[in-house]
Amino acid sequence: MKLGIDAAKKAGGVCEAVVCYSGDVADSKKTKYTLNYYLDFVDQLVAEGIHVLGIKDMAGLLKPMAATLLIGAIRKKYPDLPIHVHSHDTAGIATATMIAAAVAGADVVDVAIDSMSGLTSQPSMGAVCMALEQTTLGTGIRYADIQALNLYWSQVRQLYGCFEANVRASDSSVFDHEMPGGQYTNLMFQASQLGLGTQWSEVKKKYIEANKLCGDIIKVTPSSKVVGDLAQWMTSNSLTADEVKERAETLDFPSSVVEFFQGYLGQPYGGFPEPLRTHIIRDKPRIDGRPGASLPPMDFKKLKADLRAKFGKHITDVDVMSYAMYPKVFEEYQGFVERFGDLSIIPTRYFLGRPDIGEEMHISIEKGKMLIIRLMAIGAVTEGKGTRDVWFEVNGEVRAVPVEDRSAAVETVSRERSTNDPGSVGAPMSGVVVEVRVKEGQEVKKGDILCIQSAMKMESAVSAPVSGHVKRVVVHEGDSLNQGDLVVEIVS
């Protein structure tokens, strides 16, 4: 954090450093993330010259009494330090907690407009403001203004109804599984896509076990992804925590889990659990310091020039940063923009769903230029191409546009299943093959990577369980597999 703090201050910015909250400082039975742990952490941040202190409670674990203890202790020690508290309302307790935090001395608490609040989001803005209105901590925000904003955002939310998660009520089991609010609904969707939708309760139980296997870590992006990937992998393979420990030297763990134990996310408080760490990473390199310290230098000027040569002169410094952190995602995004143009100008309703036949769309492409587009007709599927001609009227002129219909041809593939033979290597979980690293006839050693599988952003290496030569490779890049489908056959 020191590197980021120094860089932000050097750039002339306001530096808010964040302490991520876990555990329960009001519970004497919880001995890892105690009040003293947080106060020591805050002391170090203040010594670095931060301007604002953030308390980030991503799972909504901060209870009113704990907020009173934590915020009160920090305020007593640092009376002039601005304190900002963030929480989620998964358990339904965050409104009470934010009020307690304000009373204890917090300067800022995060809320969400009523129509977007509650559950895995932040507590209701209207509720918190009205609860404080008749106190010395009144916000000064007018009730009428809150209601005006609420009306607007309630209408906006309807546009995004297709993305609504199936979360209907509070979940106080978050105090056990400690799943961040931002991850909760994402993990629920991922579990459904992986065929684990009916096992959501089991996934939450495995999340608890996975967290303990990782050493009871602070769970915030990206460490929460590690725990979530491990939990889904354990559920998919019906593994208990004890079985993971016993078989860790031979199991194919998700890539995110392996990289965490290698040290690519840094060093967790209390260190890595051993011998589990050694059994998971095996002969892979380990990082025992700050990961960034061993990274090779990056020439941002050259990278910007290369990106402009590839994608055009519109590339900005922000684009360079995006590519540096997420090169594959950035290239996919640029490819999408090159193919379809800047779709940010299209009204949300038409971006998410097609207009009705005869309906007009008014799209402003730049100041003073308006496209009036009317959908006229949709043609039949073109044989052999999987496209349909779609007729539009654009500012009075009729145009036909060929549009790919992804549902035009659905191919059903019956795949061979792996057997109990040691050389019959099956997919550890459902997903798509993104890379095949071996060929038929190739010699492999036990532990060599055969292919890489991806499922909902969770990558997993499939390795050879035995040494021998590859008799058959029955998958190709892009193939969709179910758990247990045969990938490679190895013979002695």
Short mmCIF file of C-alpha atoms in Angstrom, two decimals:
data_model
loop_
_atom_site.label_atom_id
_atom_site.label_comp_id
_atom_site.label_asym_id
_atom_site.label_seq_id
_atom_site.Cartn_x
_atom_site.Cartn_y
_atom_site.Cartn_z
CA MET A 1 0.00 0.00 0.00
CA LYS A 2 2.91 2.33 0.68
CA LEU A 3 3.77 2.42 -3.03
CA GLY A 4 0.23 3.48 -3.97
CA ILE A 5 0.01 6.02 -1.15
CA ASP A 6 3.27 7.65 -2.18
CA ALA A 7 2.24 7.71 -5.85
CA ALA A 8 -1.17 9.28 -5.11
CA LYS A 9 0.35 11.98 -2.93
CA LYS A 10 3.12 12.69 -5.44
CA ALA A 11 0.48 13.15 -8.16
CA GLY A 12 -1.28 15.74 -6.00
CA GLY A 13 -4.32 13.59 -5.24
CA VAL A 14 -6.32 13.13 -2.10
CA CYS A 15 -5.14 9.85 -0.65
CA GLU A 16 -7.79 7.68 0.98
CA ALA A 17 -6.30 4.45 2.31
CA VAL A 18 -8.66 1.61 3.12
CA VAL A 19 -8.73 -0.97 5.89
CA CYS A 20 -10.80 -4.00 4.84
CA TYR A 21 -12.98 -5.29 7.64
CA SER A 22 -13.47 -8.96 8.50
CA GLY A 23 -14.33 -10.91 11.62
CA ASP A 24 -16.04 -9.18 14.55
CA VAL A 25 -14.11 -6.87 16.89
CA ALA A 26 -16.94 -7.15 19.45
CA ASP A 27 -16.62 -10.95 19.64
CA SER A 28 -13.82 -12.09 21.96
CA LYS A 29 -13.92 -15.56 20.38
CA LYS A 30 -12.62 -14.15 17.09
CA THR A 31 -8.90 -13.71 17.64
CA LYS A 32 -7.38 -12.99 14.20
CA TYR A 33 -8.86 -9.65 13.13
CA THR A 34 -9.14 -7.95 16.51
CA LEU A 35 -9.54 -4.32 17.52
CA ASN A 36 -5.78 -4.12 18.13
CA TYR A 37 -5.13 -5.51 14.64
CA TYR A 38 -7.14 -2.68 13.09
CA LEU A 39 -5.71 0.04 15.33
CA ASP A 40 -2.14 -1.08 14.51
CA PHE A 41 -3.03 -1.03 10.80
CA VAL A 42 -4.49 2.48 11.09
CA ASP A 43 -1.36 3.66 12.95
CA GLN A 44 0.79 2.53 10.01
CA LEU A 45 -1.46 4.27 7.47
CA VAL A 46 -1.53 7.53 9.43
CA ALA A 47 2.27 7.38 9.67
CA GLU A 48 2.36 7.29 5.84
CA GLY A 49 0.50 10.61 5.72
CA ILE A 50 -2.88 9.54 4.35
CA HIS A 51 -5.58 12.20 4.01
CA VAL A 52 -8.70 10.04 4.58
CA LEU A 53 -9.21 6.66 6.25
CA GLY A 54 -11.68 4.22 4.69
CA ILE A 55 -13.24 1.28 6.54
CA LYS A 56 -14.36 -1.15 3.85
CA ASP A 57 -16.81 -3.79 5.08
CA MET A 58 -17.42 -5.64 1.83
CA ALA A 59 -19.42 -8.53 3.27
CA GLY A 60 -21.61 -6.52 5.65
CA LEU A 61 -20.08 -8.10 8.75
CA LEU A 62 -19.76 -4.85 10.73
CA LYS A 63 -22.42 -4.89 13.46
CA PRO A 64 -23.57 -1.77 15.35
CA MET A 65 -21.62 -2.58 18.53
CA ALA A 66 -18.50 -3.43 16.55
CA ALA A 67 -18.83 -0.15 14.63
CA THR A 68 -19.13 1.73 17.91
CA LEU A 69 -15.95 0.08 19.24
CA LEU A 70 -13.88 0.38 16.06
CA ILE A 71 -14.85 3.87 14.90
CA GLY A 72 -14.90 5.15 18.46
CA ALA A 73 -11.38 3.90 19.16
CA ILE A 74 -10.00 5.40 15.92
CA ARG A 75 -11.76 8.71 16.50
CA LYS A 76 -10.43 8.89 20.08
CA LYS A 77 -6.86 8.32 18.90
CA TYR A 78 -7.08 10.52 15.79
CA PRO A 79 -9.66 13.27 16.43
CA ASP A 80 -8.94 15.11 13.15
CA LEU A 81 -8.68 12.14 10.76
CA PRO A 82 -11.59 11.99 8.26
CA ILE A 83 -13.23 8.54 8.51
CA HIS A 84 -15.29 7.01 5.71
CA VAL A 85 -17.28 3.79 6.29
CA HIS A 86 -18.57 1.45 3.55
CA SER A 87 -20.73 -1.62 4.07
CA HIS A 88 -23.25 -3.95 2.41
CA ASP A 89 -26.71 -4.84 3.66
CA THR A 90 -26.70 -8.59 2.95
CA ALA A 91 -27.84 -9.46 6.49
CA GLY A 92 -30.19 -6.45 6.76
CA ILE A 93 -28.16 -4.80 9.52
CA ALA A 94 -26.25 -2.10 7.64
CA THR A 95 -28.66 0.79 8.30
CA ALA A 96 -28.27 0.33 12.05
CA THR A 97 -24.51 -0.04 11.62
CA MET A 98 -24.13 3.15 9.58
CA ILE A 99 -26.08 5.10 12.22
CA ALA A 100 -23.86 3.63 14.95
CA ALA A 101 -20.76 4.52 12.92
CA ALA A 102 -21.97 8.11 12.52
CA VAL A 103 -22.65 8.43 16.24
CA ALA A 104 -19.20 6.98 17.01
CA GLY A 105 -17.48 9.65 14.91
CA ALA A 106 -17.50 8.63 11.22
CA ASP A 107 -17.56 11.61 8.84
CA VAL A 108 -18.94 9.76 5.80
CA VAL A 109 -21.07 6.63 5.47
CA ASP A 110 -21.99 5.05 2.15
CA VAL A 111 -25.62 4.55 1.16
CA ALA A 112 -27.56 3.72 -2.01
CA ILE A 113 -30.64 5.44 -3.35
CA ASP A 114 -33.68 3.57 -1.99
CA SER A 115 -34.65 1.80 -5.24
CA MET A 116 -31.11 0.41 -5.57
CA SER A 117 -30.49 -0.31 -1.88
CA GLY A 118 -30.67 -3.21 0.53
CA LEU A 119 -29.68 -6.87 0.28
CA THR A 120 -26.19 -7.11 -1.23
CA SER A 121 -26.18 -3.37 -2.01
CA GLN A 122 -25.69 -0.53 0.50
CA PRO A 123 -28.30 0.56 3.07
CA SER A 124 -31.13 2.90 2.01
CA MET A 125 -30.21 6.58 1.66
CA GLY A 126 -33.71 7.64 2.67
CA ALA A 127 -33.66 5.43 5.77
CA VAL A 128 -30.27 6.62 7.02
CA CYS A 129 -30.97 10.29 6.31
CA MET A 130 -34.40 10.21 7.96
CA ALA A 131 -33.06 8.33 10.98
CA LEU A 132 -30.46 11.07 11.54
CA GLU A 133 -32.73 14.01 10.66
CA GLN A 134 -33.83 14.88 14.22
CA THR A 135 -30.34 14.49 15.66
CA THR A 136 -27.21 16.65 15.70
CA LEU A 137 -25.93 14.44 12.85
CA GLY A 138 -28.58 15.47 10.29
CA THR A 139 -27.24 15.32 6.73
CA GLY A 140 -29.06 18.37 5.36
CA ILE A 141 -30.25 16.34 2.37
CA ARG A 142 -33.89 17.17 1.64
CA TYR A 143 -36.45 14.37 1.76
CA ALA A 144 -38.08 15.68 -1.45
CA ASP A 145 -34.75 15.48 -3.31
CA ILE A 146 -34.25 11.87 -2.21
CA GLN A 147 -37.71 10.97 -3.50
CA ALA A 148 -37.07 12.66 -6.86
CA LEU A 149 -33.86 10.69 -7.31
CA ASN A 150 -35.58 7.53 -6.15
CA LEU A 151 -38.30 7.91 -8.78
CA TYR A 152 -35.72 8.30 -11.56
CA TRP A 153 -33.58 5.33 -10.50
CA SER A 154 -36.58 3.06 -9.93
CA GLN A 155 -37.43 3.59 -13.62
CA VAL A 156 -33.82 3.01 -14.70
CA ARG A 157 -33.71 -0.23 -12.72
CA GLN A 158 -36.62 -1.62 -14.74
CA LEU A 159 -34.49 -1.33 -17.90
CA TYR A 160 -31.93 -3.68 -16.37
CA GLY A 161 -34.49 -6.16 -15.06
CA CYS A 162 -32.95 -8.93 -17.19
CA PHE A 163 -29.86 -8.79 -14.98
CA GLU A 164 -31.70 -8.99 -11.66
CA ALA A 165 -30.33 -11.69 -9.35
CA ASN A 166 -32.70 -14.08 -7.64
CA VAL A 167 -32.04 -12.59 -4.19
CA ARG A 168 -35.37 -11.95 -2.51
CA ALA A 169 -34.50 -11.51 1.15
CA SER A 170 -31.71 -10.79 3.61
CA ASP A 171 -29.23 -13.55 4.40
CA SER A 172 -27.80 -13.45 7.92
CA SER A 173 -25.72 -16.56 7.16
CA VAL A 174 -23.25 -14.04 5.76
CA PHE A 175 -21.86 -13.86 9.30
CA ASP A 176 -20.71 -17.46 8.73
CA HIS A 177 -19.63 -17.52 5.07
CA GLU A 178 -18.43 -13.87 4.93
CA MET A 179 -19.11 -13.58 1.20
CA PRO A 180 -18.69 -9.98 -0.10
CA GLY A 181 -21.91 -8.35 -1.28
CA GLY A 182 -20.48 -7.70 -4.73
CA GLN A 183 -19.55 -11.37 -5.10
CA TYR A 184 -22.71 -12.91 -3.65
CA THR A 185 -24.97 -12.47 -6.68
CA ASN A 186 -22.12 -13.04 -9.17
CA LEU A 187 -21.20 -16.34 -7.52
CA MET A 188 -24.86 -17.38 -7.48
CA PHE A 189 -25.05 -16.77 -11.25
CA GLN A 190 -21.73 -18.56 -11.87
CA ALA A 191 -22.89 -21.54 -9.82
CA SER A 192 -26.04 -21.72 -11.95
CA GLN A 193 -24.01 -21.62 -15.18
CA LEU A 194 -21.74 -24.38 -13.87
CA GLY A 195 -24.72 -26.62 -13.15
CA LEU A 196 -24.53 -25.99 -9.40
CA GLY A 197 -27.63 -23.79 -9.15
CA THR A 198 -29.53 -26.31 -7.03
CA GLN A 199 -26.53 -26.62 -4.71
CA TRP A 200 -26.27 -22.94 -3.67
CA SER A 201 -26.52 -23.83 0.02
CA GLU A 202 -23.67 -26.29 -0.45
CA VAL A 203 -21.59 -23.69 -2.30
CA LYS A 204 -21.99 -21.34 0.70
CA LYS A 205 -20.84 -24.12 3.06
CA LYS A 206 -17.85 -24.86 0.83
CA TYR A 207 -17.06 -21.12 0.78
CA ILE A 208 -16.57 -21.32 4.56
CA GLU A 209 -14.28 -24.35 4.17
CA ALA A 210 -12.40 -22.76 1.27
CA ASN A 211 -11.74 -19.62 3.30
CA LYS A 212 -10.28 -21.70 6.13
CA LEU A 213 -8.12 -23.66 3.67
CA CYS A 214 -6.73 -20.33 2.41
CA GLY A 215 -5.96 -19.27 5.99
CA ASP A 216 -9.05 -17.17 6.86
CA ILE A 217 -8.11 -14.30 4.56
CA ILE A 218 -9.52 -10.82 3.97
CA LYS A 219 -11.99 -11.42 1.15
CA VAL A 220 -12.09 -8.57 -1.34
CA THR A 221 -11.39 -8.53 -5.08
CA PRO A 222 -9.33 -10.47 -6.14
CA SER A 223 -8.85 -12.64 -3.02
CA SER A 224 -12.62 -13.26 -2.78
CA LYS A 225 -12.50 -14.76 -6.30
CA VAL A 226 -9.89 -17.24 -5.09
CA VAL A 227 -12.17 -18.41 -2.27
CA GLY A 228 -15.20 -18.49 -4.59
CA ASP A 229 -13.37 -20.48 -7.27
CA LEU A 230 -12.12 -22.96 -4.68
CA ALA A 231 -15.62 -23.32 -3.17
CA GLN A 232 -17.26 -24.02 -6.54
CA TRP A 233 -14.48 -26.42 -7.50
CA MET A 234 -14.90 -28.32 -4.21
CA THR A 235 -18.68 -28.46 -4.71
CA SER A 236 -18.36 -29.62 -8.32
CA ASN A 237 -15.92 -32.39 -7.33
CA SER A 238 -17.69 -33.30 -4.05
CA LEU A 239 -14.55 -32.67 -2.01
CA THR A 240 -14.36 -31.96 1.72
CA ALA A 241 -11.67 -29.75 3.25
CA ASP A 242 -9.94 -32.82 4.68
CA GLU A 243 -9.93 -34.52 1.28
CA VAL A 244 -8.42 -31.39 -0.30
CA LYS A 245 -5.60 -31.46 2.26
CA GLU A 246 -5.01 -35.19 1.82
CA ARG A 247 -4.99 -35.11 -2.00
CA ALA A 248 -3.56 -31.64 -2.63
CA GLU A 249 -0.39 -32.99 -4.26
CA THR A 250 -2.39 -34.67 -7.06
CA LEU A 251 -5.46 -32.46 -7.55
CA ASP A 252 -5.84 -29.92 -10.39
CA PHE A 253 -6.78 -26.70 -8.60
CA PRO A 254 -8.25 -23.62 -10.34
CA SER A 255 -5.50 -21.33 -11.65
CA SER A 256 -6.55 -18.49 -9.33
CA VAL A 257 -6.05 -20.75 -6.30
CA VAL A 258 -2.61 -21.89 -7.45
CA GLU A 259 -1.51 -18.29 -8.12
CA PHE A 260 -2.78 -17.17 -4.71
CA PHE A 261 -0.71 -19.82 -2.95
CA GLN A 262 2.29 -18.93 -5.13
CA GLY A 263 2.06 -15.40 -3.70
CA TYR A 264 0.90 -13.44 -6.74
CA LEU A 265 -1.71 -11.57 -4.64
CA GLY A 266 0.76 -10.77 -1.89
CA GLN A 267 1.29 -12.18 1.58
CA PRO A 268 -1.88 -12.76 3.63
CA TYR A 269 -1.94 -11.67 7.26
CA GLY A 270 -0.73 -14.66 9.28
CA GLY A 271 0.98 -16.28 6.29
CA PHE A 272 0.03 -19.20 4.09
CA PRO A 273 -1.10 -22.50 5.63
CA GLU A 274 1.53 -25.20 5.30
CA PRO A 275 2.04 -27.88 4.08
CA LEU A 276 -1.01 -27.12 1.93
CA ARG A 277 0.79 -24.29 0.13
CA THR A 278 3.72 -26.48 -0.85
CA HIS A 279 1.43 -29.33 -1.94
CA ILE A 280 -0.64 -27.03 -4.18
CA ILE A 281 2.15 -25.11 -5.92
CA ARG A 282 4.60 -28.06 -6.07
CA ASP A 283 7.49 -27.07 -8.35
CA LYS A 284 6.00 -23.72 -9.41
CA PRO A 285 7.82 -20.53 -8.32
CA ARG A 286 6.78 -18.89 -5.07
CA ILE A 287 6.84 -15.20 -4.20
CA ASP A 288 7.53 -14.38 -0.57
CA GLY A 289 7.58 -10.58 -0.84
CA ARG A 290 5.60 -7.90 -2.67
CA PRO A 291 4.66 -9.33 -6.11
CA GLY A 292 5.18 -6.02 -7.90
CA ALA A 293 8.79 -5.80 -6.71
CA SER A 294 9.84 -8.64 -9.02
CA LEU A 295 7.85 -7.53 -12.08
CA PRO A 296 9.92 -6.47 -15.09
CA PRO A 297 9.69 -2.73 -15.93
CA MET A 298 7.00 -1.67 -18.40
CA ASP A 299 7.59 0.98 -21.07
CA PHE A 300 4.22 2.77 -21.14
CA LYS A 301 5.22 5.10 -23.98
CA LYS A 302 6.16 2.15 -26.19
CA LEU A 303 3.02 0.29 -25.17
CA LYS A 304 0.87 3.30 -26.10
CA ALA A 305 2.60 3.56 -29.48
CA ASP A 306 2.08 -0.17 -30.12
CA LEU A 307 -1.61 0.04 -29.19
CA ARG A 308 -2.14 3.09 -31.42
CA ALA A 309 -0.46 1.27 -34.29
CA LYS A 310 -2.78 -1.69 -33.77
CA PHE A 311 -6.08 0.00 -32.87
CA GLY A 312 -5.77 3.64 -33.96
CA LYS A 313 -4.92 7.07 -32.59
CA HIS A 314 -7.93 7.16 -30.26
CA ILE A 315 -5.98 5.12 -27.66
CA THR A 316 -5.63 7.10 -24.41
CA ASP A 317 -3.52 6.71 -21.29
CA VAL A 318 -6.54 5.08 -19.61
CA ASP A 319 -6.63 2.51 -22.43
CA VAL A 320 -2.93 1.81 -21.86
CA MET A 321 -3.60 1.14 -18.17
CA SER A 322 -6.53 -1.11 -19.10
CA TYR A 323 -4.38 -3.13 -21.49
CA ALA A 324 -1.51 -3.38 -18.99
CA MET A 325 -3.82 -4.95 -16.40
CA TYR A 326 -6.25 -6.89 -18.63
CA PRO A 327 -4.70 -7.38 -22.09
CA LYS A 328 -7.07 -10.11 -23.29
CA VAL A 329 -10.22 -8.30 -22.13
CA PHE A 330 -9.04 -5.02 -23.68
CA GLU A 331 -8.32 -6.64 -27.05
CA GLU A 332 -11.74 -8.32 -27.05
CA TYR A 333 -13.37 -4.97 -26.26
CA GLN A 334 -11.50 -3.18 -29.05
CA GLY A 335 -12.47 -5.93 -31.46
CA PHE A 336 -16.11 -5.47 -30.46
CA VAL A 337 -15.92 -1.68 -30.98
CA GLU A 338 -14.23 -2.11 -34.36
CA ARG A 339 -17.01 -4.44 -35.47
CA PHE A 340 -20.06 -2.68 -34.07
CA GLY A 341 -18.91 0.90 -33.40
CA ASP A 342 -19.58 2.98 -30.28
CA LEU A 343 -22.78 1.49 -28.90
CA SER A 344 -22.75 3.74 -25.84
CA ILE A 345 -24.87 6.25 -27.81
CA ILE A 346 -27.72 3.75 -28.18
CA PRO A 347 -30.53 4.10 -25.60
CA THR A 348 -30.33 1.34 -22.99
CA ARG A 349 -33.63 -0.29 -23.95
CA TYR A 350 -32.46 -0.87 -27.52
CA PHE A 351 -28.98 -1.96 -26.47
CA LEU A 352 -30.43 -4.73 -24.29
CA GLY A 353 -33.30 -5.80 -26.51
CA ARG A 354 -34.61 -5.37 -30.04
CA PRO A 355 -37.35 -2.84 -30.88
CA ASP A 356 -40.78 -3.99 -31.97
CA ILE A 357 -41.63 -4.16 -35.66
CA GLY A 358 -42.56 -0.64 -36.77
CA GLU A 359 -41.03 1.01 -33.70
CA GLU A 360 -38.83 4.07 -34.19
CA MET A 361 -35.52 4.72 -32.42
CA HIS A 362 -34.04 8.21 -32.15
CA ILE A 363 -30.25 8.02 -31.77
CA SER A 364 -28.06 11.13 -31.52
CA ILE A 365 -24.68 10.24 -33.05
CA GLU A 366 -23.16 13.69 -32.46
CA LYS A 367 -24.29 17.23 -31.79
CA GLY A 368 -26.83 18.22 -34.42
CA LYS A 369 -26.98 14.74 -36.03
CA MET A 370 -29.90 12.45 -35.28
CA LEU A 371 -30.62 9.02 -36.75
CA ILE A 372 -34.30 8.07 -36.92
CA ILE A 373 -34.33 4.31 -37.31
CA ARG A 374 -37.43 2.13 -37.71
CA LEU A 375 -37.39 -1.67 -37.68
CA MET A 376 -39.41 -2.81 -40.70
CA ALA A 377 -39.01 -6.58 -41.02
CA ILE A 378 -36.89 -9.59 -40.08
CA GLY A 379 -36.13 -12.13 -42.80
CA ALA A 380 -35.72 -15.89 -42.70
CA VAL A 381 -32.45 -17.65 -41.85
CA THR A 382 -30.04 -17.77 -44.80
CA GLU A 383 -29.10 -21.42 -45.39
CA GLY A 384 -25.47 -22.21 -44.75
CA LYS A 385 -24.69 -18.80 -43.24
CA GLY A 386 -26.72 -18.68 -40.05
CA THR A 387 -27.72 -15.05 -40.71
CA ARG A 388 -30.96 -13.18 -41.25
CA ASP A 389 -31.53 -10.05 -43.32
CA VAL A 390 -33.04 -7.34 -41.12
CA TRP A 391 -34.70 -4.37 -42.83
CA PHE A 392 -34.46 -0.91 -41.26
CA GLU A 393 -35.61 2.49 -42.41
CA VAL A 394 -32.81 4.96 -41.60
CA ASN A 395 -33.82 8.62 -42.00
CA GLY A 396 -36.35 7.58 -44.66
CA GLU A 397 -34.04 5.21 -46.61
CA VAL A 398 -34.54 1.44 -46.49
CA ARG A 399 -31.49 -0.67 -45.67
CA ALA A 400 -31.03 -4.43 -45.28
CA VAL A 401 -28.42 -5.59 -42.77
CA PRO A 402 -27.30 -9.25 -42.43
CA VAL A 403 -27.36 -10.16 -38.73
CA GLU A 404 -25.93 -13.34 -37.23
CA ASP A 405 -28.56 -15.56 -35.59
CA ARG A 406 -26.72 -17.60 -32.99
CA SER A 407 -29.75 -19.83 -32.43
CA ALA A 408 -30.08 -20.69 -36.12
CA ALA A 409 -28.13 -23.94 -35.81
CA VAL A 410 -27.63 -25.78 -32.54
CA GLU A 411 -25.33 -28.79 -32.70
CA THR A 412 -25.71 -31.52 -30.09
CA VAL A 413 -22.47 -33.34 -29.34
CA SER A 414 -22.30 -36.61 -27.39
CA ARG A 415 -18.93 -36.85 -25.66
CA GLU A 416 -17.03 -39.87 -24.42
CA ARG A 417 -16.77 -40.10 -20.64
CA SER A 418 -13.58 -40.75 -18.70
CA THR A 419 -13.19 -44.06 -16.88
CA ASN A 420 -11.53 -45.18 -13.65
CA ASP A 421 -8.34 -46.00 -15.55
CA PRO A 422 -5.50 -43.75 -14.20
CA GLY A 423 -4.65 -42.59 -17.72
CA SER A 424 -8.22 -41.66 -18.61
CA VAL A 425 -8.21 -37.92 -17.88
CA GLY A 426 -11.59 -36.28 -17.44
CA ALA A 427 -12.64 -32.63 -17.17
CA PRO A 428 -12.55 -31.60 -13.48
CA MET A 429 -15.60 -29.36 -14.00
CA SER A 430 -17.90 -28.03 -16.71
CA GLY A 431 -16.38 -25.38 -18.95
CA VAL A 432 -14.78 -24.48 -22.27
CA VAL A 433 -11.36 -25.63 -23.49
CA VAL A 434 -9.27 -22.52 -24.08
CA GLU A 435 -5.91 -24.16 -24.77
CA VAL A 436 -4.66 -27.66 -25.64
CA ARG A 437 -0.98 -28.20 -24.84
CA VAL A 438 -0.33 -31.80 -25.94
CA LYS A 439 -0.53 -33.87 -29.12
CA GLU A 440 -1.11 -37.55 -29.76
CA GLY A 441 2.09 -39.54 -29.33
CA GLN A 442 3.71 -36.91 -27.08
CA GLU A 443 5.54 -38.09 -23.95
CA VAL A 444 4.24 -36.52 -20.74
CA LYS A 445 5.28 -36.67 -17.12
CA LYS A 446 3.00 -36.79 -14.12
CA GLY A 447 1.89 -33.19 -13.40
CA ASP A 448 2.42 -31.85 -16.95
CA ILE A 449 -0.41 -29.58 -18.07
CA LEU A 450 -2.55 -31.18 -20.79
CA CYS A 451 -5.04 -28.37 -21.39
CA ILE A 452 -6.56 -25.27 -19.86
CA GLN A 453 -10.29 -25.12 -19.15
CA SER A 454 -12.30 -21.99 -18.39
CA ALA A 455 -15.71 -21.66 -16.79
CA MET A 456 -17.24 -18.26 -15.95
CA LYS A 457 -13.81 -16.58 -15.70
CA MET A 458 -12.46 -19.43 -13.58
CA GLU A 459 -9.53 -21.12 -15.30
CA SER A 460 -8.30 -24.57 -14.34
CA ALA A 461 -5.31 -26.53 -15.63
CA VAL A 462 -5.91 -30.20 -16.38
CA SER A 463 -2.68 -32.06 -15.64
CA ALA A 464 -1.45 -35.58 -16.30
CA PRO A 465 -2.19 -37.91 -13.36
CA VAL A 466 0.42 -40.41 -14.60
CA SER A 467 3.51 -40.46 -16.81
CA GLY A 468 3.38 -42.03 -20.28
CA HIS A 469 2.58 -41.07 -23.85
CA VAL A 470 -0.59 -39.50 -25.15
CA LYS A 471 -2.69 -42.07 -26.98
CA ARG A 472 -5.62 -39.78 -27.79
CA VAL A 473 -6.55 -36.09 -27.51
CA VAL A 474 -10.32 -35.91 -27.86
CA VAL A 475 -10.88 -32.17 -27.35
CA HIS A 476 -10.11 -29.00 -29.29
CA GLU A 477 -9.97 -25.34 -28.35
CA GLY A 478 -13.49 -23.96 -28.00
CA ASP A 479 -15.07 -27.31 -27.07
CA SER A 480 -17.65 -27.19 -24.25
CA LEU A 481 -17.25 -29.97 -21.71
CA ASN A 482 -19.22 -31.35 -18.82
CA GLN A 483 -17.53 -32.60 -15.69
CA GLY A 484 -16.09 -36.07 -16.34
CA ASP A 485 -15.94 -35.77 -20.13
CA LEU A 486 -12.81 -37.44 -21.52
CA VAL A 487 -10.03 -34.97 -22.36
CA VAL A 488 -6.91 -37.03 -22.96
CA GLU A 489 -6.02 -40.72 -22.76
CA ILE A 490 -2.50 -41.60 -21.54
CA VAL A 491 -0.91 -45.05 -21.75
CA SER A 492 2.35 -46.33 -20.30
#
